[in-house]
Amino acid sequence: MKWGKKQQLVGYLFVLPNIIGVTVFFFIPALFTFVISFTNWKFTTKTANFVGWANFQRLFQDEVFYEALRNTFVFLLSVPVSVVLAFFVALLLNKQVYLKNWLRAMYFLPYITSGVAVAFVWMLLFDAKNGPINQFLRSVGVANPPGWFSTTTTPMLAYDIIWIWLLLGYNMIIYLAALQEVPKELLEAAKMDGAKARHTIRHVILPLVSPTTFFLLLTGFVVTVKAFGIMEAVTHGGPGTSSQVLSLYVYKTAFRYYEMGYASTISIVLFVFILLITLFQWYGQKKWVHY
């Protein structure tokens, strides 16, 4: 065997475990999901009858699906807010500040904490009657503070706040690594030219860390679209369906109502939703990301 073919064989052997893993845990389940989306298979029965496009027709007439879609869009708003806040926190922690390393650890700690534990802590903080947040709002003159999880109008706002807090530490750490790669010569040149801090941030730092911003937005949106553990732990998608997102709707349809065919249909729409978000960002980044 020639040396070049030996190298190719060794390369294939190195990637073979990943190929097997992706095939077994992604491609085959994805194909299976696509097939059963055209059936009325329920988890409690052994038969699955072909129903064609009936599940898709049902989906686009499903009011719960549209509410879950709206809630998903609202939940996604937390991603850019968290990225912006993380950028400014990273700017501050990149300078010589008191207890800088401790502050970095404190900001990152929520990201590695159990999501269910975090959910229950925030549930106590957002308690409408005795929660510290509403007590603070009353102390500053807010006569009728929000009901948060106890009403149908504010649960997604509460979840946005929780998710911003959760993502902040991870985004901050990634930004810190990017800021440390910014050439000091450029910052010193801008200072010598009389550029103010806001101009340096806008015209020097932001373009240089734009690949990091793109990465955080891309991964943040994908992770957020798939997240549902917090909603399931705190409100189970309620009150009513006011905090039900698409991923939670898939989970409940499949493992609470055992409608595997219909849940597969929703998951296909969720996949298309994630794909569109990714493509939109991928082509949009050509106008503002500088490599």
PDB file of C-alpha atoms in Angstrom:
ATOM      1  CA  MET A   1       0.000   0.000   0.000  1.00  0.00           C
ATOM      2  CA  LYS A   2       1.341   3.413  -0.955  1.00  0.00           C
ATOM      3  CA  TRP A   3       2.196   5.979   1.707  1.00  0.00           C
ATOM      4  CA  GLY A   4      -0.533   8.393   0.578  1.00  0.00           C
ATOM      5  CA  LYS A   5      -3.241   5.721   0.821  1.00  0.00           C
ATOM      6  CA  LYS A   6      -1.950   4.701   4.239  1.00  0.00           C
ATOM      7  CA  GLN A   7      -2.326   8.286   5.436  1.00  0.00           C
ATOM      8  CA  GLN A   8      -5.861   8.424   4.068  1.00  0.00           C
ATOM      9  CA  LEU A   9      -6.718   5.139   5.823  1.00  0.00           C
ATOM     10  CA  VAL A  10      -5.319   6.406   9.130  1.00  0.00           C
ATOM     11  CA  GLY A  11      -7.325   9.605   8.728  1.00  0.00           C
ATOM     12  CA  TYR A  12     -10.533   7.654   8.089  1.00  0.00           C
ATOM     13  CA  LEU A  13      -9.872   5.482  11.145  1.00  0.00           C
ATOM     14  CA  PHE A  14      -9.510   8.593  13.313  1.00  0.00           C
ATOM     15  CA  VAL A  15     -12.845  10.069  12.167  1.00  0.00           C
ATOM     16  CA  LEU A  16     -14.667   6.699  12.092  1.00  0.00           C
ATOM     17  CA  PRO A  17     -15.901   6.864  15.741  1.00  0.00           C
ATOM     18  CA  ASN A  18     -17.414  10.294  15.113  1.00  0.00           C
ATOM     19  CA  ILE A  19     -18.994   9.132  11.859  1.00  0.00           C
ATOM     20  CA  ILE A  20     -20.528   6.134  13.626  1.00  0.00           C
ATOM     21  CA  GLY A  21     -21.782   8.328  16.473  1.00  0.00           C
ATOM     22  CA  VAL A  22     -23.352  10.906  14.170  1.00  0.00           C
ATOM     23  CA  THR A  23     -24.944   8.182  12.042  1.00  0.00           C
ATOM     24  CA  VAL A  24     -26.393   6.229  14.975  1.00  0.00           C
ATOM     25  CA  PHE A  25     -27.482   9.145  17.152  1.00  0.00           C
ATOM     26  CA  PHE A  26     -28.406  11.746  14.501  1.00  0.00           C
ATOM     27  CA  PHE A  27     -28.974  10.569  10.930  1.00  0.00           C
ATOM     28  CA  ILE A  28     -30.883   7.371  11.719  1.00  0.00           C
ATOM     29  CA  PRO A  29     -33.155   9.027  14.359  1.00  0.00           C
ATOM     30  CA  ALA A  30     -33.706  11.993  12.030  1.00  0.00           C
ATOM     31  CA  LEU A  31     -34.735   9.658   9.208  1.00  0.00           C
ATOM     32  CA  PHE A  32     -36.988   7.714  11.594  1.00  0.00           C
ATOM     33  CA  THR A  33     -38.582  10.966  12.787  1.00  0.00           C
ATOM     34  CA  PHE A  34     -39.269  12.034   9.213  1.00  0.00           C
ATOM     35  CA  VAL A  35     -40.917   8.693   8.406  1.00  0.00           C
ATOM     36  CA  ILE A  36     -43.196   8.536  11.454  1.00  0.00           C
ATOM     37  CA  SER A  37     -44.280  12.152  10.963  1.00  0.00           C
ATOM     38  CA  PHE A  38     -46.500  10.777   8.193  1.00  0.00           C
ATOM     39  CA  THR A  39     -48.147   8.275  10.539  1.00  0.00           C
ATOM     40  CA  ASN A  40     -50.567   8.391  13.473  1.00  0.00           C
ATOM     41  CA  TRP A  41     -48.330   6.235  15.658  1.00  0.00           C
ATOM     42  CA  LYS A  42     -48.887   6.536  19.379  1.00  0.00           C
ATOM     43  CA  PHE A  43     -46.370   5.287  21.895  1.00  0.00           C
ATOM     44  CA  THR A  44     -49.029   3.162  23.625  1.00  0.00           C
ATOM     45  CA  THR A  45     -49.925   1.215  20.461  1.00  0.00           C
ATOM     46  CA  LYS A  46     -47.951  -1.147  18.263  1.00  0.00           C
ATOM     47  CA  THR A  47     -49.516  -0.070  14.978  1.00  0.00           C
ATOM     48  CA  ALA A  48     -48.732   2.997  12.884  1.00  0.00           C
ATOM     49  CA  ASN A  49     -51.016   3.901  10.012  1.00  0.00           C
ATOM     50  CA  PHE A  50     -49.885   6.126   7.161  1.00  0.00           C
ATOM     51  CA  VAL A  51     -51.862   9.397   7.217  1.00  0.00           C
ATOM     52  CA  GLY A  52     -49.946  11.438   4.635  1.00  0.00           C
ATOM     53  CA  TRP A  53     -49.937  15.179   5.285  1.00  0.00           C
ATOM     54  CA  ALA A  54     -52.653  15.011   7.966  1.00  0.00           C
ATOM     55  CA  ASN A  55     -50.232  15.799  10.804  1.00  0.00           C
ATOM     56  CA  PHE A  56     -48.909  18.863   8.980  1.00  0.00           C
ATOM     57  CA  GLN A  57     -52.447  20.062   8.245  1.00  0.00           C
ATOM     58  CA  ARG A  58     -53.313  19.617  11.908  1.00  0.00           C
ATOM     59  CA  LEU A  59     -50.169  21.489  12.934  1.00  0.00           C
ATOM     60  CA  PHE A  60     -50.941  24.604  10.899  1.00  0.00           C
ATOM     61  CA  GLN A  61     -54.441  24.694  12.387  1.00  0.00           C
ATOM     62  CA  ASP A  62     -53.142  24.214  15.935  1.00  0.00           C
ATOM     63  CA  GLU A  63     -53.462  27.378  18.060  1.00  0.00           C
ATOM     64  CA  VAL A  64     -51.113  25.958  20.697  1.00  0.00           C
ATOM     65  CA  PHE A  65     -48.421  25.578  18.024  1.00  0.00           C
ATOM     66  CA  TYR A  66     -48.716  29.248  17.043  1.00  0.00           C
ATOM     67  CA  GLU A  67     -48.555  30.340  20.679  1.00  0.00           C
ATOM     68  CA  ALA A  68     -45.482  28.140  21.202  1.00  0.00           C
ATOM     69  CA  LEU A  69     -43.923  29.711  18.108  1.00  0.00           C
ATOM     70  CA  ARG A  70     -44.549  33.232  19.455  1.00  0.00           C
ATOM     71  CA  ASN A  71     -43.144  32.272  22.839  1.00  0.00           C
ATOM     72  CA  THR A  72     -40.046  30.867  21.140  1.00  0.00           C
ATOM     73  CA  PHE A  73     -39.464  34.172  19.351  1.00  0.00           C
ATOM     74  CA  VAL A  74     -39.826  36.052  22.639  1.00  0.00           C
ATOM     75  CA  PHE A  75     -37.418  33.640  24.326  1.00  0.00           C
ATOM     76  CA  LEU A  76     -34.857  34.179  21.555  1.00  0.00           C
ATOM     77  CA  LEU A  77     -34.718  37.898  22.377  1.00  0.00           C
ATOM     78  CA  SER A  78     -32.698  36.986  25.461  1.00  0.00           C
ATOM     79  CA  VAL A  79     -29.724  35.897  23.321  1.00  0.00           C
ATOM     80  CA  PRO A  80     -28.676  39.281  21.808  1.00  0.00           C
ATOM     81  CA  VAL A  81     -29.368  41.025  25.127  1.00  0.00           C
ATOM     82  CA  SER A  82     -27.094  38.583  26.939  1.00  0.00           C
ATOM     83  CA  VAL A  83     -24.375  38.967  24.285  1.00  0.00           C
ATOM     84  CA  VAL A  84     -24.431  42.774  24.569  1.00  0.00           C
ATOM     85  CA  LEU A  85     -24.316  42.711  28.370  1.00  0.00           C
ATOM     86  CA  ALA A  86     -21.542  40.104  28.326  1.00  0.00           C
ATOM     87  CA  PHE A  87     -19.470  42.293  26.004  1.00  0.00           C
ATOM     88  CA  PHE A  88     -19.558  45.276  28.375  1.00  0.00           C
ATOM     89  CA  VAL A  89     -18.955  43.103  31.437  1.00  0.00           C
ATOM     90  CA  ALA A  90     -15.947  41.571  29.658  1.00  0.00           C
ATOM     91  CA  LEU A  91     -14.649  45.051  28.841  1.00  0.00           C
ATOM     92  CA  LEU A  92     -14.755  45.956  32.526  1.00  0.00           C
ATOM     93  CA  LEU A  93     -13.202  42.708  33.732  1.00  0.00           C
ATOM     94  CA  ASN A  94     -10.480  42.922  31.097  1.00  0.00           C
ATOM     95  CA  LYS A  95      -9.111  45.967  32.914  1.00  0.00           C
ATOM     96  CA  GLN A  96      -7.365  46.100  36.265  1.00  0.00           C
ATOM     97  CA  VAL A  97     -10.282  45.907  38.672  1.00  0.00           C
ATOM     98  CA  TYR A  98     -10.446  44.766  42.284  1.00  0.00           C
ATOM     99  CA  LEU A  99     -11.091  41.003  42.749  1.00  0.00           C
ATOM    100  CA  LYS A 100     -11.135  40.518  38.978  1.00  0.00           C
ATOM    101  CA  ASN A 101     -10.609  36.741  39.072  1.00  0.00           C
ATOM    102  CA  TRP A 102     -13.300  36.262  41.707  1.00  0.00           C
ATOM    103  CA  LEU A 103     -15.760  38.282  39.660  1.00  0.00           C
ATOM    104  CA  ARG A 104     -15.018  36.188  36.575  1.00  0.00           C
ATOM    105  CA  ALA A 105     -15.729  33.007  38.516  1.00  0.00           C
ATOM    106  CA  MET A 106     -18.940  34.421  39.984  1.00  0.00           C
ATOM    107  CA  TYR A 107     -20.270  35.415  36.570  1.00  0.00           C
ATOM    108  CA  PHE A 108     -19.441  32.012  35.083  1.00  0.00           C
ATOM    109  CA  LEU A 109     -20.827  29.948  37.986  1.00  0.00           C
ATOM    110  CA  PRO A 110     -24.516  30.051  36.898  1.00  0.00           C
ATOM    111  CA  TYR A 111     -23.628  28.499  33.543  1.00  0.00           C
ATOM    112  CA  ILE A 112     -22.280  25.315  35.164  1.00  0.00           C
ATOM    113  CA  THR A 113     -25.035  25.089  37.794  1.00  0.00           C
ATOM    114  CA  SER A 114     -27.901  22.616  37.425  1.00  0.00           C
ATOM    115  CA  GLY A 115     -30.649  24.170  35.334  1.00  0.00           C
ATOM    116  CA  VAL A 116     -33.416  22.708  37.502  1.00  0.00           C
ATOM    117  CA  ALA A 117     -31.808  24.072  40.672  1.00  0.00           C
ATOM    118  CA  VAL A 118     -31.477  27.487  39.039  1.00  0.00           C
ATOM    119  CA  ALA A 119     -35.130  27.325  37.956  1.00  0.00           C
ATOM    120  CA  PHE A 120     -36.403  26.675  41.475  1.00  0.00           C
ATOM    121  CA  VAL A 121     -34.260  29.457  42.968  1.00  0.00           C
ATOM    122  CA  TRP A 122     -35.627  31.945  40.452  1.00  0.00           C
ATOM    123  CA  MET A 123     -39.144  30.658  41.064  1.00  0.00           C
ATOM    124  CA  LEU A 124     -38.758  31.741  44.681  1.00  0.00           C
ATOM    125  CA  LEU A 125     -37.243  35.081  43.646  1.00  0.00           C
ATOM    126  CA  PHE A 126     -40.154  35.754  41.264  1.00  0.00           C
ATOM    127  CA  ASP A 127     -42.856  34.748  43.766  1.00  0.00           C
ATOM    128  CA  ALA A 128     -45.666  37.258  43.271  1.00  0.00           C
ATOM    129  CA  LYS A 129     -46.474  37.745  46.955  1.00  0.00           C
ATOM    130  CA  ASN A 130     -43.342  37.187  49.016  1.00  0.00           C
ATOM    131  CA  GLY A 131     -40.549  37.108  46.407  1.00  0.00           C
ATOM    132  CA  PRO A 132     -37.597  39.480  46.930  1.00  0.00           C
ATOM    133  CA  ILE A 133     -38.002  40.961  43.439  1.00  0.00           C
ATOM    134  CA  ASN A 134     -41.588  42.089  43.979  1.00  0.00           C
ATOM    135  CA  GLN A 135     -40.800  43.218  47.523  1.00  0.00           C
ATOM    136  CA  PHE A 136     -38.071  45.435  46.093  1.00  0.00           C
ATOM    137  CA  LEU A 137     -40.438  46.792  43.436  1.00  0.00           C
ATOM    138  CA  ARG A 138     -43.003  47.648  46.110  1.00  0.00           C
ATOM    139  CA  SER A 139     -40.330  49.364  48.202  1.00  0.00           C
ATOM    140  CA  VAL A 140     -39.472  51.698  45.293  1.00  0.00           C
ATOM    141  CA  GLY A 141     -43.102  52.645  44.703  1.00  0.00           C
ATOM    142  CA  VAL A 142     -44.470  50.063  42.255  1.00  0.00           C
ATOM    143  CA  ALA A 143     -47.991  49.522  43.569  1.00  0.00           C
ATOM    144  CA  ASN A 144     -48.846  46.487  41.387  1.00  0.00           C
ATOM    145  CA  PRO A 145     -45.675  44.565  40.500  1.00  0.00           C
ATOM    146  CA  PRO A 146     -45.889  41.863  37.824  1.00  0.00           C
ATOM    147  CA  GLY A 147     -47.294  38.452  38.664  1.00  0.00           C
ATOM    148  CA  TRP A 148     -44.398  36.805  36.798  1.00  0.00           C
ATOM    149  CA  PHE A 149     -45.177  33.063  36.767  1.00  0.00           C
ATOM    150  CA  SER A 150     -48.672  33.412  38.233  1.00  0.00           C
ATOM    151  CA  THR A 151     -50.190  35.251  35.238  1.00  0.00           C
ATOM    152  CA  THR A 152     -50.392  34.532  31.522  1.00  0.00           C
ATOM    153  CA  THR A 153     -48.808  37.847  30.443  1.00  0.00           C
ATOM    154  CA  THR A 154     -45.389  37.870  32.114  1.00  0.00           C
ATOM    155  CA  PRO A 155     -43.889  34.338  32.373  1.00  0.00           C
ATOM    156  CA  MET A 156     -41.842  34.669  29.172  1.00  0.00           C
ATOM    157  CA  LEU A 157     -40.389  37.968  30.424  1.00  0.00           C
ATOM    158  CA  ALA A 158     -39.283  36.167  33.588  1.00  0.00           C
ATOM    159  CA  TYR A 159     -37.753  33.349  31.548  1.00  0.00           C
ATOM    160  CA  ASP A 160     -35.904  35.882  29.397  1.00  0.00           C
ATOM    161  CA  ILE A 161     -34.367  37.400  32.531  1.00  0.00           C
ATOM    162  CA  ILE A 162     -33.324  33.965  33.811  1.00  0.00           C
ATOM    163  CA  TRP A 163     -31.822  32.963  30.462  1.00  0.00           C
ATOM    164  CA  ILE A 164     -29.910  36.233  30.116  1.00  0.00           C
ATOM    165  CA  TRP A 165     -28.438  35.601  33.556  1.00  0.00           C
ATOM    166  CA  LEU A 166     -27.553  32.006  32.646  1.00  0.00           C
ATOM    167  CA  LEU A 167     -25.825  32.821  29.356  1.00  0.00           C
ATOM    168  CA  LEU A 168     -24.033  35.911  30.638  1.00  0.00           C
ATOM    169  CA  GLY A 169     -21.115  34.101  32.276  1.00  0.00           C
ATOM    170  CA  TYR A 170     -20.323  31.875  29.306  1.00  0.00           C
ATOM    171  CA  ASN A 171     -20.562  34.754  26.837  1.00  0.00           C
ATOM    172  CA  MET A 172     -18.391  36.907  29.093  1.00  0.00           C
ATOM    173  CA  ILE A 173     -15.632  34.287  29.297  1.00  0.00           C
ATOM    174  CA  ILE A 174     -15.557  33.895  25.510  1.00  0.00           C
ATOM    175  CA  TYR A 175     -15.421  37.680  25.055  1.00  0.00           C
ATOM    176  CA  LEU A 176     -12.594  37.942  27.584  1.00  0.00           C
ATOM    177  CA  ALA A 177     -10.531  35.510  25.527  1.00  0.00           C
ATOM    178  CA  ALA A 178     -11.246  37.548  22.382  1.00  0.00           C
ATOM    179  CA  LEU A 179     -10.417  40.881  24.045  1.00  0.00           C
ATOM    180  CA  GLN A 180      -7.042  39.580  25.165  1.00  0.00           C
ATOM    181  CA  GLU A 181      -6.213  38.909  21.503  1.00  0.00           C
ATOM    182  CA  VAL A 182      -6.885  42.530  20.485  1.00  0.00           C
ATOM    183  CA  PRO A 183      -3.480  44.068  19.601  1.00  0.00           C
ATOM    184  CA  LYS A 184      -2.488  46.637  22.211  1.00  0.00           C
ATOM    185  CA  GLU A 185      -0.726  48.632  19.491  1.00  0.00           C
ATOM    186  CA  LEU A 186      -4.087  49.441  17.876  1.00  0.00           C
ATOM    187  CA  LEU A 187      -5.571  50.585  21.178  1.00  0.00           C
ATOM    188  CA  GLU A 188      -2.540  52.751  21.915  1.00  0.00           C
ATOM    189  CA  ALA A 189      -2.642  54.218  18.396  1.00  0.00           C
ATOM    190  CA  ALA A 190      -6.307  55.109  18.803  1.00  0.00           C
ATOM    191  CA  LYS A 191      -5.562  56.739  22.158  1.00  0.00           C
ATOM    192  CA  MET A 192      -2.697  58.741  20.690  1.00  0.00           C
ATOM    193  CA  ASP A 193      -4.972  59.942  17.888  1.00  0.00           C
ATOM    194  CA  GLY A 194      -7.359  61.333  20.465  1.00  0.00           C
ATOM    195  CA  ALA A 195     -10.118  58.742  20.059  1.00  0.00           C
ATOM    196  CA  LYS A 196     -12.560  58.626  22.960  1.00  0.00           C
ATOM    197  CA  ALA A 197     -13.405  55.358  24.694  1.00  0.00           C
ATOM    198  CA  ARG A 198     -16.705  54.915  22.855  1.00  0.00           C
ATOM    199  CA  HIS A 199     -15.029  55.492  19.485  1.00  0.00           C
ATOM    200  CA  THR A 200     -12.303  52.971  20.305  1.00  0.00           C
ATOM    201  CA  ILE A 201     -14.923  50.402  21.253  1.00  0.00           C
ATOM    202  CA  ARG A 202     -17.019  51.040  18.146  1.00  0.00           C
ATOM    203  CA  HIS A 203     -14.309  51.339  15.496  1.00  0.00           C
ATOM    204  CA  VAL A 204     -11.496  49.166  16.874  1.00  0.00           C
ATOM    205  CA  ILE A 205     -12.669  46.604  19.410  1.00  0.00           C
ATOM    206  CA  LEU A 206     -16.079  45.663  18.018  1.00  0.00           C
ATOM    207  CA  PRO A 207     -14.797  44.864  14.483  1.00  0.00           C
ATOM    208  CA  LEU A 208     -11.939  42.794  15.913  1.00  0.00           C
ATOM    209  CA  VAL A 209     -14.227  40.711  18.144  1.00  0.00           C
ATOM    210  CA  SER A 210     -17.016  40.445  15.543  1.00  0.00           C
ATOM    211  CA  PRO A 211     -16.195  36.753  14.802  1.00  0.00           C
ATOM    212  CA  THR A 212     -16.701  36.046  18.507  1.00  0.00           C
ATOM    213  CA  THR A 213     -20.009  37.939  18.463  1.00  0.00           C
ATOM    214  CA  PHE A 214     -21.145  35.886  15.472  1.00  0.00           C
ATOM    215  CA  PHE A 215     -20.150  32.652  17.211  1.00  0.00           C
ATOM    216  CA  LEU A 216     -22.015  33.565  20.408  1.00  0.00           C
ATOM    217  CA  LEU A 217     -25.151  34.611  18.539  1.00  0.00           C
ATOM    218  CA  LEU A 218     -25.138  31.490  16.378  1.00  0.00           C
ATOM    219  CA  THR A 219     -24.627  29.026  19.213  1.00  0.00           C
ATOM    220  CA  GLY A 220     -26.834  31.016  21.581  1.00  0.00           C
ATOM    221  CA  PHE A 221     -29.832  30.933  19.251  1.00  0.00           C
ATOM    222  CA  VAL A 222     -29.461  27.198  18.607  1.00  0.00           C
ATOM    223  CA  VAL A 223     -29.142  26.368  22.323  1.00  0.00           C
ATOM    224  CA  THR A 224     -32.067  28.628  23.217  1.00  0.00           C
ATOM    225  CA  VAL A 225     -34.419  27.178  20.598  1.00  0.00           C
ATOM    226  CA  LYS A 226     -33.815  23.695  22.012  1.00  0.00           C
ATOM    227  CA  ALA A 227     -34.098  24.674  25.691  1.00  0.00           C
ATOM    228  CA  PHE A 228     -37.199  23.705  27.637  1.00  0.00           C
ATOM    229  CA  GLY A 229     -36.025  22.301  30.989  1.00  0.00           C
ATOM    230  CA  ILE A 230     -36.584  25.528  32.914  1.00  0.00           C
ATOM    231  CA  MET A 231     -40.151  25.925  31.633  1.00  0.00           C
ATOM    232  CA  GLU A 232     -40.962  22.300  32.388  1.00  0.00           C
ATOM    233  CA  ALA A 233     -39.527  22.524  35.906  1.00  0.00           C
ATOM    234  CA  VAL A 234     -41.232  25.781  36.940  1.00  0.00           C
ATOM    235  CA  THR A 235     -44.548  26.223  35.134  1.00  0.00           C
ATOM    236  CA  HIS A 236     -44.897  23.132  32.886  1.00  0.00           C
ATOM    237  CA  GLY A 237     -45.557  25.546  30.047  1.00  0.00           C
ATOM    238  CA  GLY A 238     -48.263  27.416  31.935  1.00  0.00           C
ATOM    239  CA  PRO A 239     -50.288  29.104  33.171  1.00  0.00           C
ATOM    240  CA  GLY A 240     -52.290  27.499  30.399  1.00  0.00           C
ATOM    241  CA  THR A 241     -49.894  27.496  27.463  1.00  0.00           C
ATOM    242  CA  SER A 242     -48.501  30.994  28.048  1.00  0.00           C
ATOM    243  CA  SER A 243     -44.906  29.803  28.547  1.00  0.00           C
ATOM    244  CA  GLN A 244     -44.870  26.822  26.213  1.00  0.00           C
ATOM    245  CA  VAL A 245     -42.106  26.945  23.586  1.00  0.00           C
ATOM    246  CA  LEU A 246     -41.704  24.674  20.563  1.00  0.00           C
ATOM    247  CA  SER A 247     -39.193  22.325  22.175  1.00  0.00           C
ATOM    248  CA  LEU A 248     -41.434  21.873  25.232  1.00  0.00           C
ATOM    249  CA  TYR A 249     -44.432  21.278  22.962  1.00  0.00           C
ATOM    250  CA  VAL A 250     -42.502  18.474  21.231  1.00  0.00           C
ATOM    251  CA  TYR A 251     -41.579  16.937  24.587  1.00  0.00           C
ATOM    252  CA  LYS A 252     -45.103  17.075  26.015  1.00  0.00           C
ATOM    253  CA  THR A 253     -46.737  15.779  22.848  1.00  0.00           C
ATOM    254  CA  ALA A 254     -44.333  12.831  22.668  1.00  0.00           C
ATOM    255  CA  PHE A 255     -43.873  11.818  26.305  1.00  0.00           C
ATOM    256  CA  ARG A 256     -47.027  13.083  28.003  1.00  0.00           C
ATOM    257  CA  TYR A 257     -49.660  12.520  25.327  1.00  0.00           C
ATOM    258  CA  TYR A 258     -47.680   9.748  23.530  1.00  0.00           C
ATOM    259  CA  GLU A 259     -48.530  11.099  20.063  1.00  0.00           C
ATOM    260  CA  MET A 260     -45.206  10.228  18.483  1.00  0.00           C
ATOM    261  CA  GLY A 261     -46.332  10.918  14.912  1.00  0.00           C
ATOM    262  CA  TYR A 262     -47.570  14.421  15.681  1.00  0.00           C
ATOM    263  CA  ALA A 263     -44.557  15.147  17.914  1.00  0.00           C
ATOM    264  CA  SER A 264     -42.275  14.156  15.017  1.00  0.00           C
ATOM    265  CA  THR A 265     -44.101  16.634  12.803  1.00  0.00           C
ATOM    266  CA  ILE A 266     -43.534  19.426  15.319  1.00  0.00           C
ATOM    267  CA  SER A 267     -39.864  18.449  15.645  1.00  0.00           C
ATOM    268  CA  ILE A 268     -39.423  18.711  11.859  1.00  0.00           C
ATOM    269  CA  VAL A 269     -40.839  22.239  11.955  1.00  0.00           C
ATOM    270  CA  LEU A 270     -38.495  22.983  14.869  1.00  0.00           C
ATOM    271  CA  PHE A 271     -35.556  21.703  12.811  1.00  0.00           C
ATOM    272  CA  VAL A 272     -36.562  23.920   9.877  1.00  0.00           C
ATOM    273  CA  PHE A 273     -36.868  26.854  12.291  1.00  0.00           C
ATOM    274  CA  ILE A 274     -33.323  26.282  13.606  1.00  0.00           C
ATOM    275  CA  LEU A 275     -32.017  25.846  10.052  1.00  0.00           C
ATOM    276  CA  LEU A 276     -33.554  29.148   8.907  1.00  0.00           C
ATOM    277  CA  ILE A 277     -32.091  31.006  11.893  1.00  0.00           C
ATOM    278  CA  THR A 278     -28.665  29.524  11.186  1.00  0.00           C
ATOM    279  CA  LEU A 279     -28.773  30.324   7.464  1.00  0.00           C
ATOM    280  CA  PHE A 280     -29.983  33.863   8.113  1.00  0.00           C
ATOM    281  CA  GLN A 281     -27.073  34.490  10.460  1.00  0.00           C
ATOM    282  CA  TRP A 282     -24.576  32.702   8.230  1.00  0.00           C
ATOM    283  CA  TYR A 283     -25.336  34.850   5.201  1.00  0.00           C
ATOM    284  CA  GLY A 284     -25.934  38.015   7.222  1.00  0.00           C
ATOM    285  CA  GLN A 285     -22.550  37.818   8.929  1.00  0.00           C
ATOM    286  CA  LYS A 286     -20.778  38.593   5.642  1.00  0.00           C
ATOM    287  CA  LYS A 287     -21.813  42.237   6.039  1.00  0.00           C
ATOM    288  CA  TRP A 288     -20.581  42.840   9.578  1.00  0.00           C
ATOM    289  CA  VAL A 289     -18.098  40.133  10.598  1.00  0.00           C
ATOM    290  CA  HIS A 290     -14.449  40.965   9.934  1.00  0.00           C
ATOM    291  CA  TYR A 291     -11.898  38.143   9.781  1.00  0.00           C
TER     292      TYR A 291
END
